One Martini backbone bead per residue (centre of mass of N, CA, C, O) as a GRO file, in nm:
protein
  313
    1MET     BB    1  -6.727  -5.352   3.418
    2GLN     BB    2  -6.927  -5.641   3.479
    3ARG     BB    3  -7.231  -5.815   3.480
    4ILE     BB    4  -7.229  -6.133   3.648
    5CYS     BB    5  -7.384  -6.451   3.604
    6VAL     BB    6  -7.367  -6.750   3.808
    7ILE     BB    7  -7.460  -7.078   3.749
    8GLY     BB    8  -7.344  -7.205   4.031
    9GLY     BB    9  -7.012  -7.195   4.135
   10SER     BB   10  -6.932  -7.409   4.397
   11ARG     BB   11  -6.713  -7.575   4.215
   12TYR     BB   12  -6.420  -7.592   4.103
   13PHE     BB   13  -6.405  -7.416   3.814
   14GLY     BB   14  -6.646  -7.238   3.906
   15LYS     BB   15  -6.517  -7.120   4.157
   16LEU     BB   16  -6.271  -6.999   4.010
   17LEU     BB   17  -6.427  -6.813   3.824
   18VAL     BB   18  -6.546  -6.631   4.040
   19GLN     BB   19  -6.275  -6.533   4.151
   20ARG     BB   20  -6.176  -6.407   3.876
   21LEU     BB   21  -6.403  -6.210   3.834
   22GLN     BB   22  -6.359  -6.052   4.092
   23ALA     BB   23  -6.054  -5.982   4.041
   24GLY     BB   24  -6.148  -5.821   3.765
   25GLY     BB   25  -6.399  -5.625   3.875
   26HIS     BB   26  -6.660  -5.772   3.883
   27GLN     BB   27  -7.007  -5.811   3.904
   28VAL     BB   28  -7.120  -6.077   4.114
   29THR     BB   29  -7.362  -6.344   4.062
   30VAL     BB   30  -7.487  -6.619   4.251
   31VAL     BB   31  -7.667  -6.918   4.144
   32ASN     BB   32  -7.804  -7.139   4.394
   33ARG     BB   33  -7.883  -7.389   4.652
   34GLY     BB   34  -7.654  -7.343   4.892
   35SER     BB   35  -7.395  -7.540   4.909
   36ALA     BB   36  -7.217  -7.267   4.870
   37GLN     BB   37  -7.019  -7.005   4.940
   38PRO     BB   38  -6.916  -6.731   4.827
   39PRO     BB   39  -6.732  -6.484   4.816
   40ALA     BB   40  -6.672  -6.204   4.941
   41GLY     BB   41  -6.879  -5.972   4.751
   42VAL     BB   42  -7.075  -6.191   4.649
   43GLU     BB   43  -7.366  -6.244   4.520
   44HIS     BB   44  -7.633  -6.447   4.677
   45LEU     BB   45  -7.866  -6.675   4.524
   46VAL     BB   46  -8.111  -6.887   4.660
   47ILE     BB   47  -8.184  -7.110   4.391
   48ASP     BB   48  -8.388  -7.307   4.190
   49ARG     BB   49  -8.348  -7.340   3.848
   50ASN     BB   50  -8.616  -7.531   3.812
   51ASP     BB   51  -8.772  -7.275   3.930
   52GLU     BB   52  -8.919  -7.032   3.763
   53ALA     BB   53  -9.062  -6.857   3.975
   54ALA     BB   54  -8.818  -6.832   4.168
   55LEU     BB   55  -8.625  -6.705   3.963
   56LEU     BB   56  -8.788  -6.453   3.904
   57ALA     BB   57  -8.812  -6.353   4.198
   58GLY     BB   58  -8.505  -6.351   4.276
   59LEU     BB   59  -8.410  -6.149   4.047
   60GLY     BB   60  -8.613  -5.950   3.963
   61THR     BB   61  -8.453  -5.657   3.816
   62ARG     BB   62  -8.218  -5.796   3.716
   63ALA     BB   63  -7.919  -5.739   3.519
   64PHE     BB   64  -7.693  -5.851   3.249
   65ASP     BB   65  -7.424  -5.904   3.047
   66VAL     BB   66  -7.365  -6.200   3.176
   67VAL     BB   67  -7.414  -6.555   3.150
   68VAL     BB   68  -7.301  -6.843   3.346
   69ASP     BB   69  -7.362  -7.188   3.279
   70GLN     BB   70  -7.273  -7.476   3.482
   71VAL     BB   71  -7.586  -7.642   3.524
   72CYS     BB   72  -7.674  -7.751   3.228
   73TYR     BB   73  -7.854  -8.070   3.127
   74THR     BB   74  -8.130  -7.967   2.991
   75PRO     BB   75  -8.396  -7.853   2.801
   76VAL     BB   76  -8.563  -7.756   3.040
   77GLN     BB   77  -8.356  -7.571   3.170
   78ALA     BB   78  -8.306  -7.399   2.917
   79ALA     BB   79  -8.595  -7.291   2.880
   80ILE     BB   80  -8.612  -7.140   3.142
   81ALA     BB   81  -8.365  -6.957   3.100
   82ALA     BB   82  -8.455  -6.827   2.833
   83ARG     BB   83  -8.703  -6.688   2.955
   84VAL     BB   84  -8.575  -6.536   3.202
   85PHE     BB   85  -8.316  -6.393   3.031
   86ARG     BB   86  -8.486  -6.250   2.850
   87GLY     BB   87  -8.381  -5.914   2.873
   88ARG     BB   88  -8.123  -5.956   3.095
   89THR     BB   89  -7.923  -6.033   2.852
   90ARG     BB   90  -7.669  -6.040   2.593
   91ARG     BB   91  -7.518  -6.301   2.726
   92TYR     BB   92  -7.461  -6.668   2.689
   93VAL     BB   93  -7.283  -6.918   2.883
   94MET     BB   94  -7.220  -7.266   2.828
   95THR     BB   95  -7.137  -7.557   2.984
   96SER     BB   96  -6.997  -7.822   2.824
   97THR     BB   97  -6.909  -8.127   2.626
   98ILE     BB   98  -6.743  -8.394   2.478
   99GLU     BB   99  -6.993  -8.594   2.490
  100VAL     BB  100  -7.143  -8.487   2.230
  101TYR     BB  101  -6.929  -8.681   2.048
  102ASP     BB  102  -7.041  -8.949   2.123
  103PRO     BB  103  -7.110  -9.222   1.913
  104ALA     BB  104  -7.274  -9.397   2.137
  105THR     BB  105  -7.523  -9.150   2.171
  106ALA     BB  106  -7.527  -9.092   1.848
  107ALA     BB  107  -7.603  -8.983   1.523
  108LEU     BB  108  -7.311  -8.911   1.363
  109THR     BB  109  -7.076  -8.784   1.195
  110VAL     BB  110  -6.837  -8.929   1.016
  111VAL     BB  111  -6.500  -8.964   1.103
  112PRO     BB  112  -6.196  -9.008   1.061
  113PRO     BB  113  -5.956  -9.161   1.185
  114SER     BB  114  -5.786  -8.932   1.403
  115THR     BB  115  -5.984  -8.706   1.396
  116LEU     BB  116  -6.049  -8.393   1.489
  117VAL     BB  117  -6.332  -8.272   1.624
  118PRO     BB  118  -6.559  -8.055   1.520
  119GLU     BB  119  -6.827  -7.856   1.594
  120GLU     BB  120  -7.014  -7.940   1.336
  121THR     BB  121  -7.092  -8.230   1.431
  122VAL     BB  122  -7.271  -8.045   1.631
  123THR     BB  123  -7.580  -7.889   1.544
  124SER     BB  124  -7.784  -7.684   1.725
  125ALA     BB  125  -7.978  -7.551   1.509
  126THR     BB  126  -8.086  -7.875   1.426
  127TRP     BB  127  -8.140  -8.002   1.685
  128GLN     BB  128  -8.337  -8.214   1.845
  129VAL     BB  129  -8.613  -8.156   2.066
  130SER     BB  130  -8.712  -8.339   2.385
  131ALA     BB  131  -8.894  -8.230   2.656
  132ASP     BB  132  -9.080  -8.506   2.723
  133LEU     BB  133  -8.873  -8.635   2.862
  134PRO     BB  134  -8.728  -8.781   3.164
  135TRP     BB  135  -8.535  -8.535   3.294
  136HIS     BB  136  -8.616  -8.564   3.613
  137ASP     BB  137  -8.471  -8.830   3.602
  138GLU     BB  138  -8.173  -8.927   3.723
  139ALA     BB  139  -8.123  -9.191   3.567
  140TYR     BB  140  -8.182  -9.080   3.287
  141LEU     BB  141  -7.977  -8.849   3.288
  142GLU     BB  142  -7.724  -9.019   3.327
  143ALA     BB  143  -7.774  -9.194   3.061
  144HIS     BB  144  -7.828  -8.885   2.899
  145TYR     BB  145  -7.609  -8.661   2.915
  146ALA     BB  146  -7.527  -8.590   2.623
  147GLU     BB  147  -7.817  -8.526   2.518
  148GLY     BB  148  -7.881  -8.305   2.718
  149LYS     BB  149  -7.661  -8.112   2.615
  150ARG     BB  150  -7.745  -8.093   2.323
  151GLN     BB  151  -8.036  -7.984   2.381
  152ALA     BB  152  -7.958  -7.736   2.540
  153GLU     BB  153  -7.806  -7.596   2.315
  154ALA     BB  154  -8.046  -7.590   2.118
  155VAL     BB  155  -8.234  -7.409   2.274
  156PHE     BB  156  -8.056  -7.157   2.284
  157THR     BB  157  -8.007  -7.129   1.978
  158GLN     BB  158  -8.327  -7.125   1.896
  159ALA     BB  159  -8.439  -6.891   2.092
  160ALA     BB  160  -8.283  -6.662   2.148
  161GLY     BB  161  -8.243  -6.315   2.287
  162PHE     BB  162  -7.928  -6.391   2.274
  163GLU     BB  163  -7.616  -6.448   2.304
  164PHE     BB  164  -7.467  -6.771   2.217
  165ALA     BB  165  -7.244  -6.989   2.409
  166SER     BB  166  -7.033  -7.282   2.394
  167VAL     BB  167  -6.836  -7.497   2.617
  168ARG     BB  168  -6.649  -7.776   2.516
  169SER     BB  169  -6.524  -7.988   2.735
  170ALA     BB  170  -6.286  -8.156   2.830
  171HIS     BB  171  -6.119  -8.345   3.028
  172VAL     BB  172  -6.091  -8.285   3.371
  173LEU     BB  173  -5.799  -8.179   3.551
  174GLY     BB  174  -5.714  -8.127   3.868
  175GLY     BB  175  -5.698  -8.014   4.221
  176GLY     BB  176  -5.722  -8.275   4.363
  177ALA     BB  177  -5.968  -8.266   4.591
  178GLN     BB  178  -6.153  -8.110   4.380
  179GLU     BB  179  -6.161  -8.372   4.206
  180PHE     BB  180  -6.471  -8.523   4.222
  181THR     BB  181  -6.459  -8.778   4.022
  182GLY     BB  182  -6.185  -8.968   4.066
  183ARG     BB  183  -6.019  -9.045   3.802
  184LEU     BB  184  -5.725  -8.990   3.880
  185ALA     BB  185  -5.728  -9.151   4.146
  186HIS     BB  186  -5.763  -9.426   4.019
  187TYR     BB  187  -5.462  -9.429   3.924
  188THR     BB  188  -5.289  -9.353   4.169
  189GLU     BB  189  -5.398  -9.579   4.359
  190ARG     BB  190  -5.367  -9.838   4.187
  191ILE     BB  191  -5.069  -9.816   4.117
  192ALA     BB  192  -4.960  -9.792   4.410
  193ARG     BB  193  -5.104 -10.088   4.483
  194GLY     BB  194  -5.092 -10.287   4.225
  195GLU     BB  195  -5.341 -10.242   4.054
  196GLU     BB  196  -5.550 -10.277   3.803
  197ILE     BB  197  -5.587 -10.171   3.466
  198THR     BB  198  -5.849 -10.122   3.254
  199VAL     BB  199  -5.849 -10.211   2.900
  200HIS     BB  200  -5.846 -10.183   2.578
  201ALA     BB  201  -5.711 -10.327   2.312
  202GLU     BB  202  -5.780 -10.033   2.165
  203ALA     BB  203  -5.667  -9.754   2.296
  204LEU     BB  204  -5.791  -9.441   2.264
  205PRO     BB  205  -5.758  -9.117   2.233
  206THR     BB  206  -5.769  -8.798   2.399
  207VAL     BB  207  -5.879  -8.503   2.576
  208PHE     BB  208  -5.758  -8.227   2.782
  209ILE     BB  209  -5.802  -8.020   3.089
  210HIS     BB  210  -5.734  -7.780   3.300
  211TYR     BB  211  -5.910  -7.621   3.539
  212GLU     BB  212  -5.771  -7.344   3.507
  213GLU     BB  213  -5.801  -7.320   3.199
  214LEU     BB  214  -6.108  -7.332   3.194
  215ALA     BB  215  -6.157  -7.082   3.366
  216HIS     BB  216  -6.009  -6.892   3.170
  217LEU     BB  217  -6.189  -6.944   2.922
  218LEU     BB  218  -6.456  -6.853   3.052
  219LEU     BB  219  -6.365  -6.569   3.107
  220TRP     BB  220  -6.315  -6.499   2.811
  221ALA     BB  221  -6.604  -6.569   2.703
  222ALA     BB  222  -6.748  -6.352   2.897
  223THR     BB  223  -6.536  -6.073   2.871
  224ALA     BB  224  -6.372  -6.079   2.565
  225ALA     BB  225  -6.548  -6.231   2.384
  226ASP     BB  226  -6.780  -6.256   2.064
  227PHE     BB  227  -6.877  -6.526   2.021
  228THR     BB  228  -7.068  -6.784   1.869
  229GLY     BB  229  -7.131  -7.077   1.972
  230PRO     BB  230  -6.912  -7.331   1.957
  231ILE     BB  231  -6.637  -7.451   2.165
  232ASN     BB  232  -6.335  -7.609   2.203
  233ALA     BB  233  -6.181  -7.738   2.518
  234SER     BB  234  -5.830  -7.802   2.475
  235SER     BB  235  -5.549  -7.920   2.508
  236ASP     BB  236  -5.261  -7.996   2.376
  237GLY     BB  237  -5.273  -8.318   2.306
  238LEU     BB  238  -5.271  -8.646   2.305
  239LEU     BB  239  -5.425  -8.912   2.522
  240ASP     BB  240  -5.385  -9.215   2.672
  241VAL     BB  241  -5.401  -9.454   2.913
  242HIS     BB  242  -5.094  -9.511   2.897
  243GLY     BB  243  -4.991  -9.221   2.930
  244LEU     BB  244  -5.128  -9.166   3.200
  245SER     BB  245  -4.996  -9.402   3.356
  246ALA     BB  246  -4.703  -9.308   3.310
  247ALA     BB  247  -4.728  -9.044   3.471
  248VAL     BB  248  -4.785  -9.192   3.737
  249ALA     BB  249  -4.540  -9.386   3.748
  250ALA     BB  250  -4.319  -9.158   3.767
  251GLN     BB  251  -4.428  -9.092   4.081
  252THR     BB  252  -4.467  -9.390   4.221
  253GLY     BB  253  -4.271  -9.633   4.111
  254ARG     BB  254  -4.505  -9.786   3.952
  255GLN     BB  255  -4.614 -10.016   3.744
  256PRO     BB  256  -4.852 -10.089   3.542
  257LEU     BB  257  -5.146 -10.296   3.558
  258TYR     BB  258  -5.291 -10.481   3.301
  259ARG     BB  259  -5.634 -10.530   3.166
  260THR     BB  260  -5.811 -10.676   2.918
  261VAL     BB  261  -6.111 -10.623   2.785
  262ALA     BB  262  -6.397 -10.702   2.673
  263ARG     BB  263  -6.630 -10.657   2.465
  264GLY     BB  264  -6.840 -10.427   2.648
  265GLU     BB  265  -6.657 -10.375   2.874
  266THR     BB  266  -6.561 -10.203   3.141
  267ALA     BB  267  -6.335  -9.949   3.183
  268SER     BB  268  -6.133  -9.732   3.258
  269PRO     BB  269  -6.088  -9.425   3.271
  270PHE     BB  270  -5.994  -9.317   2.943
  271SER     BB  271  -6.082  -9.578   2.805
  272PHE     BB  272  -6.114  -9.608   2.449
  273ASP     BB  273  -6.314  -9.757   2.163
  274ARG     BB  274  -6.349  -9.452   2.069
  275HIS     BB  275  -6.363  -9.155   1.867
  276TYR     BB  276  -6.353  -8.798   2.033
  277ALA     BB  277  -6.144  -8.596   1.959
  278MET     BB  278  -6.075  -8.259   1.973
  279SER     BB  279  -6.085  -7.948   1.822
  280ASN     BB  280  -5.917  -7.614   1.892
  281ALA     BB  281  -5.913  -7.416   1.640
  282ARG     BB  282  -6.131  -7.203   1.691
  283ALA     BB  283  -6.023  -7.080   1.953
  284LYS     BB  284  -5.756  -6.993   1.827
  285ARG     BB  285  -5.873  -6.801   1.609
  286LEU     BB  286  -6.006  -6.621   1.850
  287GLY     BB  287  -5.731  -6.614   2.069
  288PHE     BB  288  -5.673  -6.871   2.217
  289VAL     BB  289  -5.427  -7.009   2.448
  290PHE     BB  290  -5.285  -7.317   2.479
  291SER     BB  291  -5.176  -7.570   2.636
  292ARG     BB  292  -5.005  -7.857   2.731
  293THR     BB  293  -5.063  -8.145   2.878
  294THR     BB  294  -4.756  -8.206   2.955
  295ASP     BB  295  -4.722  -7.949   3.137
  296TRP     BB  296  -4.959  -8.026   3.374
  297LEU     BB  297  -4.979  -8.331   3.452
  298PRO     BB  298  -4.768  -8.372   3.677
  299GLY     BB  299  -4.912  -8.179   3.879
  300ALA     BB  300  -5.182  -8.331   3.890
  301VAL     BB  301  -5.067  -8.595   3.996
  302ALA     BB  302  -4.945  -8.482   4.257
  303GLU     BB  303  -5.213  -8.385   4.375
  304ALA     BB  304  -5.352  -8.665   4.381
  305ILE     BB  305  -5.150  -8.802   4.569
  306THR     BB  306  -5.183  -8.608   4.808
  307ALA     BB  307  -5.489  -8.649   4.846
  308SER     BB  308  -5.475  -8.954   4.900
  309ALA     BB  309  -5.292  -8.940   5.152
  310ARG     BB  310  -5.493  -8.773   5.325
  311ARG     BB  311  -5.728  -8.988   5.322
  312THR     BB  312  -5.540  -9.217   5.479
  313VAL     BB  313  -5.483  -9.061   5.765
   0.00000   0.00000   0.00000
């Protein structure tokens, strides 16, 4: 049994992670702002993680084997957590994102077209941190989501004080009504209604992961693995917007109607005009076994269709 603190953990794969940690016999503490209650038997501390004094007071003398941070978006949040948990935990795992590799949001090392991007493309140990930017402004944070994640990883990596690992997640699908982004529902609903899907002239593929698989990987990273630094978390197999639409069409019985957007115009989710599909080779070398996207995608589509039907009743 390990003592695990989960910051966030109130919805989607974070909620599932808490359930699996508890089922594994671990002593779990959830820290969030009280938006949702964790399962019975899980300690719940209602604290705003942005308030350093409140976080210190709320934690009291508690110490943990591992902290899993599901909701760290800025270097300011990371700096607070690094100070508060230094000496309280031996290991810290942060949920990060494929967006750190988006070449539209930073000057990154150029990789050859169609190359699966490795973790060293974004090196947290040397990434510049600018904590004085307006990270508390919601509009600024939304516009700079990828950079916020890059800098948060950098703060933890450079602060030391505990083992630090980041899990850079691919685009997460599955869960039906739990999939709060609505991106898969965009496809199931529009295709079912015969409405157009907007795509780039050359829509490039990306990588995905099922929410249950991501929860399983986070469980592994927190309780079984001992790596530090980043790992990419993605199911095997590339998929572009046309392949995703075809998977939806197979279950709706309606063929997708496409419209090609002009350069610079916004397209439907997962239609990309730039390449940043990740390599999951490091996680595999460390012992994690991934599924194939094609194995779980039909089930995820079926869940999204069912959830959409319930919303319209």
